[in-house]
Amino acid sequence: MAARVTVIGVDGRPLPERAAARLAGATLVAGARRHLDALAVPEAAERHVLGDVAAGVAAVRAHRGPAVVLASGDPGFFGIVRLLRQAGLDPDVEPAVSSVAAAFALAGETWDDAVVVSAHGRDPRPAVNACLALPKVAVLTAPGSGPAEIGAALRGRPRRLVVAERLGTPEQRVTECAPEEAAARSWAEPNVVLALAGREAAGRGWAAPRRLTPARWGLPEEAYDHRDSMITKAEVRALALAHLGPGLGDLVWDVGCGSGSVAVECARFGAAAVAVDRDPAQCERARRNARGHDVDVLVVGGDAPACLAGLPDPDAVFVGGGGPEVVAAAAGRGARAVVVALAAVDRIAATRDALAAASYEVGGAVVNASRFAPLPGGATRLDATNPVFLVWGHRVVRHGVVRHGRHR
Ligand SMILES: C[S@@+](CC[C@H](N)C(=O)[O-])C[C@H]1O[C@@H](n2cnc3c(N)ncnc32)[C@H](O)[C@@H]1O
């Protein structure tokens, strides 16, 4: 095991005294080639170029003398400290300024109200969904999941991007642009992307990231503009939300959205939301409701299932309107959960079968809510709402059933 491991953060500034002394005394130095070339690595030290990070960690672990690992920014923030600790090492850390902090500083923005997500070495869709859902997001990028791809996914959405390339190097460049422009250009590596909605995220808070769970959900119908009671009732919506499990990084479709109440509630949980309806007046109503709740919902006017084809794959789908063919189309897109609300008992079997045919684990319940209503003299009676059948499917994944968790 290495005698002592020091992780030194690199941000282009001269190393602080203690970090420089550790580097000067190291007999093994591991890091990206750009960091090894930029710093005074002792002549006699073994150099390990980090491409394969796991191999680098193994080399550091096996080394007998003092070792240094060079890493970008703050290595304890989405950095190599985690892997070193997982390998049983207990490194000293000499951090530099994180690329995220530097990018926000260059943009002149606060970042205690931001959410930081990573598309580095993982599926970029959750990071994109976070940008779609929240007003201030920083994305750690990777080749193939960079400004162009993020720009393409945010095309037409009210976001301004700040792309910070090669921070702390002579080629440092900070560009503010629309998503369309980001999509059309190539960008130097490494880079970090800020996706900003231009409205304040939440004011001064006490936690970073701020609380994303709404204080109340399953809101009463009066919280939404709706027509002729065409709205998923609060009790049904609450149960549907429990099965949809919306959260940061998710994309939720609300098909046959009506007032858009389900999409709005999913967005209030930090999920990206798409609301679909064939009626232009309902689409306008859903947009109004999203604005009224200060959330971003993409409202798509069109006939399902045809109009679903052009949408990005969802993590969860609520079907409030549309027949079994809409359920089948939604289920065919791989969401972890599909939840269907039905007024007609005759549709239950076809819905259940469509979900089962797509290998979902199917369940359901009828929601017969009777609400408190006032009687003269301060007494309370029960006011029965129309029964609604809720049918849900949860995805069975290859290595077992994900019953209570995420399969991402
Ligand atoms: C594994 S993360 C490391 C984050 C690092 N710990 C930090 O605090 O900046 C790698 C990502 O950080 C960002 N990054 C690192 N160095 C950068 C630089 N010099 N300029 C811009 N972005 C950088 C890029 O998004 C890169 O893909």
PDB file of C-alpha atoms in Angstrom, residues 184-306:
ATOM      1  CA  ALA A 184     -24.500  23.685 -34.152  1.00  0.00           C
ATOM      2  CA  ARG A 185     -20.892  24.113 -33.001  1.00  0.00           C
ATOM      3  CA  SER A 186     -17.996  22.020 -31.839  1.00  0.00           C
ATOM      4  CA  TRP A 187     -16.410  22.695 -28.456  1.00  0.00           C
ATOM      5  CA  ALA A 188     -12.995  22.147 -26.891  1.00  0.00           C
ATOM      6  CA  GLU A 189     -12.561  19.586 -24.109  1.00  0.00           C
ATOM      7  CA  PRO A 190     -12.830  19.698 -21.185  1.00  0.00           C
ATOM      8  CA  ASN A 191     -15.818  21.922 -20.687  1.00  0.00           C
ATOM      9  CA  VAL A 192     -18.658  22.508 -18.307  1.00  0.00           C
ATOM     10  CA  VAL A 193     -22.136  23.739 -19.249  1.00  0.00           C
ATOM     11  CA  LEU A 194     -24.489  25.953 -17.274  1.00  0.00           C
ATOM     12  CA  ALA A 195     -28.156  25.816 -18.317  1.00  0.00           C
ATOM     13  CA  LEU A 196     -29.958  28.901 -17.048  1.00  0.00           C
ATOM     14  CA  ALA A 197     -33.630  29.821 -17.274  1.00  0.00           C
ATOM     15  CA  GLY A 198     -32.994  33.456 -16.439  1.00  0.00           C
ATOM     16  CA  ARG A 199     -35.424  33.497 -13.549  1.00  0.00           C
ATOM     17  CA  GLU A 200     -34.211  33.207  -9.993  1.00  0.00           C
ATOM     18  CA  ALA A 201     -34.130  29.613  -8.806  1.00  0.00           C
ATOM     19  CA  ALA A 202     -35.504  30.100  -5.317  1.00  0.00           C
ATOM     20  CA  GLY A 203     -34.085  33.160  -3.646  1.00  0.00           C
ATOM     21  CA  ARG A 204     -31.778  32.809  -0.685  1.00  0.00           C
ATOM     22  CA  GLY A 205     -32.036  29.323   0.695  1.00  0.00           C
ATOM     23  CA  TRP A 206     -30.461  27.284   3.457  1.00  0.00           C
ATOM     24  CA  ALA A 207     -29.458  24.129   1.560  1.00  0.00           C
ATOM     25  CA  ALA A 208     -27.641  23.362  -1.678  1.00  0.00           C
ATOM     26  CA  PRO A 209     -29.201  21.820  -3.574  1.00  0.00           C
ATOM     27  CA  ARG A 210     -32.396  23.310  -2.273  1.00  0.00           C
ATOM     28  CA  ARG A 211     -35.282  21.075  -1.242  1.00  0.00           C
ATOM     29  CA  LEU A 212     -36.858  19.676  -4.407  1.00  0.00           C
ATOM     30  CA  THR A 213     -39.832  17.873  -2.859  1.00  0.00           C
ATOM     31  CA  PRO A 214     -42.878  20.114  -2.693  1.00  0.00           C
ATOM     32  CA  ALA A 215     -44.253  20.784   0.777  1.00  0.00           C
ATOM     33  CA  ARG A 216     -47.633  19.545  -0.446  1.00  0.00           C
ATOM     34  CA  TRP A 217     -48.663  17.421  -3.419  1.00  0.00           C
ATOM     35  CA  GLY A 218     -51.825  15.765  -4.642  1.00  0.00           C
ATOM     36  CA  LEU A 219     -53.099  19.338  -4.725  1.00  0.00           C
ATOM     37  CA  PRO A 220     -56.847  20.062  -4.716  1.00  0.00           C
ATOM     38  CA  GLU A 221     -58.542  20.633  -8.063  1.00  0.00           C
ATOM     39  CA  GLU A 222     -58.923  24.326  -7.196  1.00  0.00           C
ATOM     40  CA  ALA A 223     -55.144  24.679  -7.554  1.00  0.00           C
ATOM     41  CA  TYR A 224     -55.642  24.239 -11.315  1.00  0.00           C
ATOM     42  CA  ASP A 225     -57.647  25.862 -14.038  1.00  0.00           C
ATOM     43  CA  HIS A 226     -59.815  23.061 -15.451  1.00  0.00           C
ATOM     44  CA  ARG A 227     -62.895  22.578 -17.607  1.00  0.00           C
ATOM     45  CA  ASP A 228     -66.044  20.638 -16.745  1.00  0.00           C
ATOM     46  CA  SER A 229     -64.271  18.752 -13.971  1.00  0.00           C
ATOM     47  CA  MET A 230     -61.910  17.271 -16.603  1.00  0.00           C
ATOM     48  CA  ILE A 231     -59.088  16.972 -14.137  1.00  0.00           C
ATOM     49  CA  THR A 232     -57.559  13.994 -12.363  1.00  0.00           C
ATOM     50  CA  LYS A 233     -58.952  14.266  -8.840  1.00  0.00           C
ATOM     51  CA  ALA A 234     -56.570  14.911  -5.968  1.00  0.00           C
ATOM     52  CA  GLU A 235     -56.858  11.427  -4.414  1.00  0.00           C
ATOM     53  CA  VAL A 236     -56.349   9.677  -7.752  1.00  0.00           C
ATOM     54  CA  ARG A 237     -53.471  12.020  -8.637  1.00  0.00           C
ATOM     55  CA  ALA A 238     -51.763  11.316  -5.320  1.00  0.00           C
ATOM     56  CA  LEU A 239     -51.889   7.554  -5.876  1.00  0.00           C
ATOM     57  CA  ALA A 240     -50.747   7.992  -9.484  1.00  0.00           C
ATOM     58  CA  LEU A 241     -47.789  10.106  -8.322  1.00  0.00           C
ATOM     59  CA  ALA A 242     -46.843   7.418  -5.811  1.00  0.00           C
ATOM     60  CA  HIS A 243     -46.555   4.935  -8.691  1.00  0.00           C
ATOM     61  CA  LEU A 244     -44.879   7.365 -11.113  1.00  0.00           C
ATOM     62  CA  GLY A 245     -42.236   8.355  -8.532  1.00  0.00           C
ATOM     63  CA  PRO A 246     -41.188  11.562 -10.341  1.00  0.00           C
ATOM     64  CA  GLY A 247     -37.864  13.116  -9.393  1.00  0.00           C
ATOM     65  CA  LEU A 248     -34.741  14.873 -10.559  1.00  0.00           C
ATOM     66  CA  GLY A 249     -33.380  13.360 -13.761  1.00  0.00           C
ATOM     67  CA  ASP A 250     -36.696  11.828 -14.847  1.00  0.00           C
ATOM     68  CA  LEU A 251     -38.790  12.584 -17.892  1.00  0.00           C
ATOM     69  CA  VAL A 252     -42.513  12.038 -17.335  1.00  0.00           C
ATOM     70  CA  TRP A 253     -45.167  12.037 -20.035  1.00  0.00           C
ATOM     71  CA  ASP A 254     -48.726  13.052 -19.128  1.00  0.00           C
ATOM     72  CA  VAL A 255     -50.760  11.754 -22.062  1.00  0.00           C
ATOM     73  CA  GLY A 256     -54.293  13.093 -22.451  1.00  0.00           C
ATOM     74  CA  CYS A 257     -53.217  15.752 -19.985  1.00  0.00           C
ATOM     75  CA  GLY A 258     -56.410  17.853 -19.770  1.00  0.00           C
ATOM     76  CA  SER A 259     -55.521  20.528 -17.241  1.00  0.00           C
ATOM     77  CA  GLY A 260     -51.952  19.180 -17.088  1.00  0.00           C
ATOM     78  CA  SER A 261     -52.221  18.670 -13.332  1.00  0.00           C
ATOM     79  CA  VAL A 262     -50.198  15.429 -13.326  1.00  0.00           C
ATOM     80  CA  ALA A 263     -47.424  16.944 -15.458  1.00  0.00           C
ATOM     81  CA  VAL A 264     -47.336  20.029 -13.228  1.00  0.00           C
ATOM     82  CA  GLU A 265     -47.053  17.924 -10.079  1.00  0.00           C
ATOM     83  CA  CYS A 266     -44.263  15.834 -11.608  1.00  0.00           C
ATOM     84  CA  ALA A 267     -42.433  19.040 -12.515  1.00  0.00           C
ATOM     85  CA  ARG A 268     -42.883  20.258  -8.931  1.00  0.00           C
ATOM     86  CA  PHE A 269     -40.916  17.152  -7.879  1.00  0.00           C
ATOM     87  CA  GLY A 270     -38.046  18.218 -10.178  1.00  0.00           C
ATOM     88  CA  ALA A 271     -38.848  15.937 -13.123  1.00  0.00           C
ATOM     89  CA  ALA A 272     -38.902  17.100 -16.736  1.00  0.00           C
ATOM     90  CA  ALA A 273     -42.496  16.850 -17.927  1.00  0.00           C
ATOM     91  CA  VAL A 274     -44.224  16.597 -21.288  1.00  0.00           C
ATOM     92  CA  ALA A 275     -47.991  17.059 -21.425  1.00  0.00           C
ATOM     93  CA  VAL A 276     -49.861  15.806 -24.493  1.00  0.00           C
ATOM     94  CA  ASP A 277     -53.424  16.587 -25.537  1.00  0.00           C
ATOM     95  CA  ARG A 278     -55.288  16.672 -28.842  1.00  0.00           C
ATOM     96  CA  ASP A 279     -57.462  19.630 -27.768  1.00  0.00           C
ATOM     97  CA  PRO A 280     -55.708  22.984 -28.333  1.00  0.00           C
ATOM     98  CA  ALA A 281     -57.784  24.619 -25.579  1.00  0.00           C
ATOM     99  CA  GLN A 282     -56.616  21.996 -23.071  1.00  0.00           C
ATOM    100  CA  CYS A 283     -53.034  22.491 -24.243  1.00  0.00           C
ATOM    101  CA  GLU A 284     -53.333  26.202 -23.561  1.00  0.00           C
ATOM    102  CA  ARG A 285     -54.843  25.431 -20.159  1.00  0.00           C
ATOM    103  CA  ALA A 286     -51.961  23.076 -19.305  1.00  0.00           C
ATOM    104  CA  ARG A 287     -49.454  25.797 -20.275  1.00  0.00           C
ATOM    105  CA  ARG A 288     -51.301  28.266 -18.060  1.00  0.00           C
ATOM    106  CA  ASN A 289     -51.300  25.855 -15.145  1.00  0.00           C
ATOM    107  CA  ALA A 290     -47.555  25.231 -15.567  1.00  0.00           C
ATOM    108  CA  ARG A 291     -46.908  28.981 -15.570  1.00  0.00           C
ATOM    109  CA  GLY A 292     -49.160  29.404 -12.551  1.00  0.00           C
ATOM    110  CA  HIS A 293     -47.100  26.840 -10.625  1.00  0.00           C
ATOM    111  CA  ASP A 294     -43.817  28.278 -11.921  1.00  0.00           C
ATOM    112  CA  VAL A 295     -42.670  25.047 -13.545  1.00  0.00           C
ATOM    113  CA  ASP A 296     -41.517  24.130 -17.042  1.00  0.00           C
ATOM    114  CA  VAL A 297     -43.791  21.703 -18.860  1.00  0.00           C
ATOM    115  CA  LEU A 298     -43.473  21.046 -22.585  1.00  0.00           C
ATOM    116  CA  VAL A 299     -47.031  20.936 -23.920  1.00  0.00           C
ATOM    117  CA  VAL A 300     -47.477  19.006 -27.164  1.00  0.00           C
ATOM    118  CA  GLY A 301     -50.711  19.290 -29.117  1.00  0.00           C
ATOM    119  CA  GLY A 302     -51.558  16.200 -31.104  1.00  0.00           C
ATOM    120  CA  ASP A 303     -53.180  12.814 -31.325  1.00  0.00           C
ATOM    121  CA  ALA A 304     -51.637  10.030 -29.275  1.00  0.00           C
ATOM    122  CA  PRO A 305     -50.203   7.547 -30.001  1.00  0.00           C
ATOM    123  CA  ALA A 306     -49.000   9.139 -33.276  1.00  0.00           C
TER     124      ALA A 306
END
